[in-house]
Coordinates of C-alpha atoms in Angstrom, one line a residue:
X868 CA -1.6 25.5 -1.7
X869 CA -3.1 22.2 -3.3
X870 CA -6.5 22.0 -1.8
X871 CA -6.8 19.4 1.0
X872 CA -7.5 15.6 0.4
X873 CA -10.8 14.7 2.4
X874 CA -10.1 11.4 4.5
X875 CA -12.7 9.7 6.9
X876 CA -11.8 7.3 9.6
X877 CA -14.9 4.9 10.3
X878 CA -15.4 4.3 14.5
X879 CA -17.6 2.0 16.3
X880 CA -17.3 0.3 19.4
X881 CA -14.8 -2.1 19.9
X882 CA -12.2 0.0 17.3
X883 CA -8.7 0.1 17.9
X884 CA -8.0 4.0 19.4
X885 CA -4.7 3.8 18.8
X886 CA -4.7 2.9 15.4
X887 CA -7.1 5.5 14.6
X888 CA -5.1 8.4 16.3
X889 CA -1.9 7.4 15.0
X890 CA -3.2 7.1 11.1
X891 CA -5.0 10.7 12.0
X892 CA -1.7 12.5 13.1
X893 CA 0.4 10.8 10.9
X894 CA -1.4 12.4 7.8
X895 CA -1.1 15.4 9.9
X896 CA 2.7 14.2 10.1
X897 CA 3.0 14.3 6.4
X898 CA 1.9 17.8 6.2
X899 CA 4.2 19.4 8.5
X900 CA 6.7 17.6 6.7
X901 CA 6.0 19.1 3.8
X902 CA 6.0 22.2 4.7
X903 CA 8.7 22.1 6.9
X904 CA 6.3 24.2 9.8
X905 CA 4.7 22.8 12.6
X906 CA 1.5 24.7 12.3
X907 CA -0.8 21.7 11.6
X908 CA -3.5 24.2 9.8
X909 CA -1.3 25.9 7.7
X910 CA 0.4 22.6 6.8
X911 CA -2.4 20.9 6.2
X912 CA -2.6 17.8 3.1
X913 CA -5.4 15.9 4.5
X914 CA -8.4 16.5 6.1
X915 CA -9.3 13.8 8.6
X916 CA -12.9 13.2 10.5
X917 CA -13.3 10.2 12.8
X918 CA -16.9 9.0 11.2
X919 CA -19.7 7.5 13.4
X920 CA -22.7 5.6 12.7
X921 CA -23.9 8.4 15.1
X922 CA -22.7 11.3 16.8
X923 CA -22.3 9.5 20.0
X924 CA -18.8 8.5 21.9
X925 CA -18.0 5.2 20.5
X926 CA -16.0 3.1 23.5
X927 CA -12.5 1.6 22.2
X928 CA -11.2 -1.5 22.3
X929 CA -9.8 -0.8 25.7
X930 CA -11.9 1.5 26.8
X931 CA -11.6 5.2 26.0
X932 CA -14.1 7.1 24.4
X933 CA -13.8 8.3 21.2
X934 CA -16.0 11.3 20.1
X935 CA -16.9 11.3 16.0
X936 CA -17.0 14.2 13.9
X937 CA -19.2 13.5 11.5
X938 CA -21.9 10.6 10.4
X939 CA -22.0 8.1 7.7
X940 CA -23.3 10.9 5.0
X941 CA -23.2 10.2 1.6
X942 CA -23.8 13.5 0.4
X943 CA -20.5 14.5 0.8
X944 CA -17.8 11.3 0.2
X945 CA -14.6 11.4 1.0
X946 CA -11.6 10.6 -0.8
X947 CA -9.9 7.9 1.4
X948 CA -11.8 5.7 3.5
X949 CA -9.9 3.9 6.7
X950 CA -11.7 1.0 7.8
X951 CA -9.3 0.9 11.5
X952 CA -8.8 -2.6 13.3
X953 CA -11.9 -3.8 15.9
X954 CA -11.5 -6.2 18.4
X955 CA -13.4 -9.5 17.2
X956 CA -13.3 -12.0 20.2
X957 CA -14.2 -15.2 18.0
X958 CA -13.9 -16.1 13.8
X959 CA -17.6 -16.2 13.7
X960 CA -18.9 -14.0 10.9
X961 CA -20.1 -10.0 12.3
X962 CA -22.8 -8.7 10.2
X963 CA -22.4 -5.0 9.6
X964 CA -25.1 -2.1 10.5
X965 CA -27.1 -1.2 6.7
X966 CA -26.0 2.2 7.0
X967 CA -22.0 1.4 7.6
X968 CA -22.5 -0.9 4.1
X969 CA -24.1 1.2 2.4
X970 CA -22.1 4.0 2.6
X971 CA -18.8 2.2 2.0
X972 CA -20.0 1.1 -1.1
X973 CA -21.0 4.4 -2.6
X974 CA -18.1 6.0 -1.2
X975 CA -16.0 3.2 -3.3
X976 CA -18.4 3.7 -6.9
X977 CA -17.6 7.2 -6.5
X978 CA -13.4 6.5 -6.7
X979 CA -12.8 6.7 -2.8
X980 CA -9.3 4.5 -1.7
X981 CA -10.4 1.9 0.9
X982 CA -7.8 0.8 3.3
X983 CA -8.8 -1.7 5.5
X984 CA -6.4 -2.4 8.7
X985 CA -5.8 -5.3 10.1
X986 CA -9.2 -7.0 11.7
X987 CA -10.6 -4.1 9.7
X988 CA -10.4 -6.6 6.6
X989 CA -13.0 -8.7 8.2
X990 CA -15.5 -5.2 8.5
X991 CA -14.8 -4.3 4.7
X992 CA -15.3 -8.3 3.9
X993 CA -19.2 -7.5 4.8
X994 CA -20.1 -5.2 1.8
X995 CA -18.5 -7.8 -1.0
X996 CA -16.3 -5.2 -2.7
X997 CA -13.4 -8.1 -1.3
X998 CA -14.6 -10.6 -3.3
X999 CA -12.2 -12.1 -5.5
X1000 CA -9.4 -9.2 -4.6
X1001 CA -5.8 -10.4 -2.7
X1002 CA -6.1 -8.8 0.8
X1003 CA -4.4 -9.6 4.0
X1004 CA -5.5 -9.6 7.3
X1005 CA -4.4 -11.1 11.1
X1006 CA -3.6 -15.0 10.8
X1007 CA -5.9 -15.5 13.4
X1008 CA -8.5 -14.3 11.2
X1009 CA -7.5 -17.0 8.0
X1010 CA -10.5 -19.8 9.7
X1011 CA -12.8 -17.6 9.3
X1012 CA -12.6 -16.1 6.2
X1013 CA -12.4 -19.7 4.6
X1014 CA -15.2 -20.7 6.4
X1015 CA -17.4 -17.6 5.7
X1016 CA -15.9 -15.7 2.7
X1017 CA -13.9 -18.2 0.7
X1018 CA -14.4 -15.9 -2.6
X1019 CA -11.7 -13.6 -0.9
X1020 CA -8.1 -14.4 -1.4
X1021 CA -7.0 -14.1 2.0
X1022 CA -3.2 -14.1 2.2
X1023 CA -1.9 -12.9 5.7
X1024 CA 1.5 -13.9 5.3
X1025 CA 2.2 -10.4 3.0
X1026 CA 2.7 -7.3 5.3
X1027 CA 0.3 -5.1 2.6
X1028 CA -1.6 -5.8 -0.5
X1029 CA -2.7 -3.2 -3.0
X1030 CA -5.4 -4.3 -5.3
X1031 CA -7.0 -1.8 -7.0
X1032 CA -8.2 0.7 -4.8
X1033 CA -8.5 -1.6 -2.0
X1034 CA -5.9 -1.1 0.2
X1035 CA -5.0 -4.0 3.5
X1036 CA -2.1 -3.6 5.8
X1037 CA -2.2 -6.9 7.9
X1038 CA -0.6 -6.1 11.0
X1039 CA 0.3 -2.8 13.3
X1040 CA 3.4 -1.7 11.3
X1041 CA 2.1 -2.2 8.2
X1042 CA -0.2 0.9 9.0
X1043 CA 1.9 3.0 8.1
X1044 CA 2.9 1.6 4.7
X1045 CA -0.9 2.2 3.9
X1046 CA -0.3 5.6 5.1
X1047 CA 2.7 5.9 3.0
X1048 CA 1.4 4.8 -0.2
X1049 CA -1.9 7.0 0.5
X1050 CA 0.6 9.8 1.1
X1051 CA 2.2 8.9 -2.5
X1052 CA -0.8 8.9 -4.4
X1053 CA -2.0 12.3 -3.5
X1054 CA 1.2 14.4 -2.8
X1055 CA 3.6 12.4 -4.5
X1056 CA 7.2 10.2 -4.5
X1057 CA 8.6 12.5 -3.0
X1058 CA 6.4 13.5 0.1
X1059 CA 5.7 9.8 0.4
X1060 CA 9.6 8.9 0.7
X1061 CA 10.2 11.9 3.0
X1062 CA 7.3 10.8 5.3
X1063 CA 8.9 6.8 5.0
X1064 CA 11.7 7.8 6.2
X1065 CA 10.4 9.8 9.4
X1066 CA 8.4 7.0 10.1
X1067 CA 10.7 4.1 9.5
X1068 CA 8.7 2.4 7.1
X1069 CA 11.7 2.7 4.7
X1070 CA 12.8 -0.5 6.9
X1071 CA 10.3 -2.9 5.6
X1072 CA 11.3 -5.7 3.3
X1073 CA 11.8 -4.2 -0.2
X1074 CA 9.2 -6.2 -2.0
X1075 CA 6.6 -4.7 0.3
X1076 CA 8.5 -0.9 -0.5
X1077 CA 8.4 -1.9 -4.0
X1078 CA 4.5 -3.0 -4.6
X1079 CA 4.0 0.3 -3.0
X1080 CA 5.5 2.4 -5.3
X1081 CA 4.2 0.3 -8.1
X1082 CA 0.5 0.1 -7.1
X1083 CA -0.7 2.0 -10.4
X1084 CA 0.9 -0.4 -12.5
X1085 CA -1.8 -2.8 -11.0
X1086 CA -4.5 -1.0 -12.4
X1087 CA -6.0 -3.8 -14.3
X1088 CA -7.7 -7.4 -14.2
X1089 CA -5.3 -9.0 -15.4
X1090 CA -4.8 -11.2 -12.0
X1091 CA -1.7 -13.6 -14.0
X1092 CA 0.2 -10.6 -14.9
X1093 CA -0.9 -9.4 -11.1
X1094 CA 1.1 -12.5 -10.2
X1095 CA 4.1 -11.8 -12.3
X1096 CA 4.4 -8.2 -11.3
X1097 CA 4.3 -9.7 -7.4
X1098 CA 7.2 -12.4 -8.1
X1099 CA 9.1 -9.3 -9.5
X1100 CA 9.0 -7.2 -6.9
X1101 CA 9.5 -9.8 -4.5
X1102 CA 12.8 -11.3 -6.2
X1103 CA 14.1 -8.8 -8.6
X1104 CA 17.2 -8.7 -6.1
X1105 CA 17.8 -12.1 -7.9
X1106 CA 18.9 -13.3 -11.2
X1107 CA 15.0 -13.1 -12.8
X1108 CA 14.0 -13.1 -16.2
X1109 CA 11.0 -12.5 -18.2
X1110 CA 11.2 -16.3 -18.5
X1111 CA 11.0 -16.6 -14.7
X1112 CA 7.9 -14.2 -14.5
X1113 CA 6.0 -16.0 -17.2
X1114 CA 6.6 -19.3 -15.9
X1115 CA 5.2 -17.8 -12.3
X1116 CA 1.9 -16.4 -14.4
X1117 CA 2.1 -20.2 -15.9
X1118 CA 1.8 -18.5 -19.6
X1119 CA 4.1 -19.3 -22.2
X1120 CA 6.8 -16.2 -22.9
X1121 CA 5.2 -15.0 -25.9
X1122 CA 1.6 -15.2 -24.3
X1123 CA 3.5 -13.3 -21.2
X1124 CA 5.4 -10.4 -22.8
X1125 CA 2.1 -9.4 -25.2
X1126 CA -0.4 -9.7 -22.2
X1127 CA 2.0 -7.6 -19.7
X1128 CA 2.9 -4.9 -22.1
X1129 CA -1.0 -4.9 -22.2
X1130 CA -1.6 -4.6 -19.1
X1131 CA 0.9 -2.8 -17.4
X1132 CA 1.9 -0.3 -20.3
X1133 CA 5.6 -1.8 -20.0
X1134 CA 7.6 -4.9 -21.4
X1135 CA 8.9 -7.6 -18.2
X1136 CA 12.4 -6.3 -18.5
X1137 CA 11.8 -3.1 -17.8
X1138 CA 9.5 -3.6 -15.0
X1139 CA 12.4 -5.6 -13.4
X1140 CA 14.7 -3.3 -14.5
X1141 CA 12.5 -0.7 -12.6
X1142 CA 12.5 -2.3 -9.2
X1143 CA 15.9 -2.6 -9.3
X1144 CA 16.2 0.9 -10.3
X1145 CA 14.3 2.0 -7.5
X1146 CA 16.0 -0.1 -5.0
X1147 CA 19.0 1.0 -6.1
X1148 CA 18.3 4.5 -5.4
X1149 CA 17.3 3.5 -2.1
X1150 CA 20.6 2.2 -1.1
X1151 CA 22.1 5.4 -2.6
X1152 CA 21.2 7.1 0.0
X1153 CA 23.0 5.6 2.7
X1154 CA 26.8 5.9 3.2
X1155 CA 29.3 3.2 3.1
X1156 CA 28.0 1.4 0.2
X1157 CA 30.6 1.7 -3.0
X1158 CA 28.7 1.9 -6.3
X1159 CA 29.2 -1.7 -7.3
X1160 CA 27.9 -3.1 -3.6
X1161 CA 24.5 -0.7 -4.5
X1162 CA 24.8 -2.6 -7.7
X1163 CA 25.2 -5.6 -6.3
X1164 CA 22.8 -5.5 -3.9
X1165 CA 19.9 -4.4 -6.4
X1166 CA 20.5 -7.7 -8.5
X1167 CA 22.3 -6.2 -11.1
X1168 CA 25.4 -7.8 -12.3
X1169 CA 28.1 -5.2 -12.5
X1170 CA 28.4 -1.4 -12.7
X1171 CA 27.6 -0.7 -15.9
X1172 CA 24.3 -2.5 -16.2
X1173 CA 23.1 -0.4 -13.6
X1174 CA 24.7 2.6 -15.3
X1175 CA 22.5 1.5 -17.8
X1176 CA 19.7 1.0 -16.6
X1177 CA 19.7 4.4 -14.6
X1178 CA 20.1 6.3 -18.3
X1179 CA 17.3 4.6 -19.4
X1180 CA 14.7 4.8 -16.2
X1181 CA 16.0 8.2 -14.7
X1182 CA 18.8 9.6 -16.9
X1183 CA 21.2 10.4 -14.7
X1184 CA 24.0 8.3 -13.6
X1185 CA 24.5 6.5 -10.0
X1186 CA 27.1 8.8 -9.2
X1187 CA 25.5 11.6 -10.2
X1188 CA 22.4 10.7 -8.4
X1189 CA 24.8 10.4 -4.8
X1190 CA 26.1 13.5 -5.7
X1191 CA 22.9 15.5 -6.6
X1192 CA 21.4 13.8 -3.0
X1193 CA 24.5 15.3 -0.9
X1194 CA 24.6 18.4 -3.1
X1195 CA 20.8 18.6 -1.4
X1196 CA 21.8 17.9 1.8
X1197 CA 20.1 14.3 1.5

């Protein structure tokens, strides 16, 4: 068995309990999953400890106590860090304890993910690693993070932004696709599209499904091409170009197509060609849809350009990918 991934969840007074639990057992949901067992230790993917400033019940937002496991200690980091939501009663700026900073920044230098949650945003805003990132947050937190950190790009109309390693889920049900896209990048598609579906996350929009799966391709500074690759997986299900994403990154085409085969190790067309793909496959996997409606419905134009495009992104054909899924009981 793959050895477990190490996950801390930060608490403090004023955290939202339930948000902390529920990101705690659903990594312990993905495990048992998995392994098809309920027995949580023998199923086990990720570790999770509730981390204090001090070993001392931390009272909740609404008032239960929550007991951490651990302190803030930097000699052993873990691999995800989940920054849950607090209760902030006003949008004027909360300085955070030394400690707390200091130890989310060395848990970051040393490759940790970050998600923040919600009003979490504004805890992870404290330590500057949001500075000129794209994060979202509550709405009702947009005055004050112009008033007191304008270098971050706040944008709280999107459900979840991935920058980096700096994950943000804006709102309660977006919780889970930070779980789901945490669960992808250490177990895998697979795990991560199992663990969607059990949790319904496989409901959200499908630009939101789709910047999830495509979060590695955003490795890179490139914030223009990061622009592109967001009006392509917001509107592939359109009739987009590489024409269309350039003029979105405001380069010229030729500019466009060199600097995102750069950055994203992949030519335009192919990226859109990907979402669509994976959309595609998606909609597969529900009955009553023909072949051409799937087709449709991913923003190709016919049949056979999705034929094609499925040779060329997973070699197989629609049909037999329907097949293959009821052949495996899917």
């Amino acid at each position: 068995m793959a050895p477990t991934v190490s996950v801390e969840i930060f608490v403090d007074d004023a955290c939202w309990g339930g948000i902390v639990l529920l990101v705690r057992e659903a990594l312990a949901i993905a495990g048992t999953l998995q392994a098809r067992s309920a027995d949580l230790g023998g199923s086990q993917l990720f570790q999770v400890r509730l981390a204090g400033l001090a070993r001392r019940p931390v009272r909740s937002f609404t008032g239960p106590l929550i007991e951490p496991e651990t302190t803030l200690d930097m000699a052993v980091l873990p691999q995800v860090v989940v920054v849950p939501p607090f209760f902030f009663a006003d949008d004027e700026r909360k300085p955070i304890a030394p400690q707390l900073r200091a130890w989310l920044l060395e848990a970051y230098d040393a490759g940790a993910i970050v998600v923040c949650m919600a009003s979490g945003v504004r805890v992870l805003a404290e330590t500057g690693l949001l500075d000129g990132r794209n994060v979202t947050g509550n709405l009702s937190d947009q005055r004050m993070f112009a008033r007191h950190h304008p270098q971050v790009r706040f944008a709280p109309e999107t459900a979840l932004l991935i920058d980096g390693r700096i994950v943000s889920a804006g709102s309660i049900n977006p919780c889970m696709d930070a779980v789901t896209y945490i669960v992808a990048q250490f177990v895998g598609e697979t795990a991560a599209h199992k663990f969607a579906r059990y949790t319904n996350s496989v409901g959200q929009p499908s630009y939101e499904r789709a910047a999830i799966k495509h979060a590695a391709y955003k490795q890179h500074a490139d914030q223009r091409v990061k622009l592109a690759q967001e009006f392509i997986e917001r509107y592939f299900k359109q009739e987009i170009s590489a024409q269309d994403a350039a003029q979105r990154a405001t380069m010229s085409l030729r500019n466009f197509t060199r600097r995102f085969q750069q950055a994203v190790g992949m030519a335009a067309h192919l990226y859109i060609a990907r979402c669509r793909v994976e959309h595609a496959m998606e909609l597969l996997q529900q009955p009553g849809r023909s072949i051409l409606q799937v087709a449709l419905e991913s923003g190709f134009r016919n049949e056979a350009a999705m034929r094609r495009a499925f040779d060329q992104q997973v070699q197989v054909t629609p049909t037999a990918y329907r097949a293959a899924l009821r052949g495996n009981g899917g």
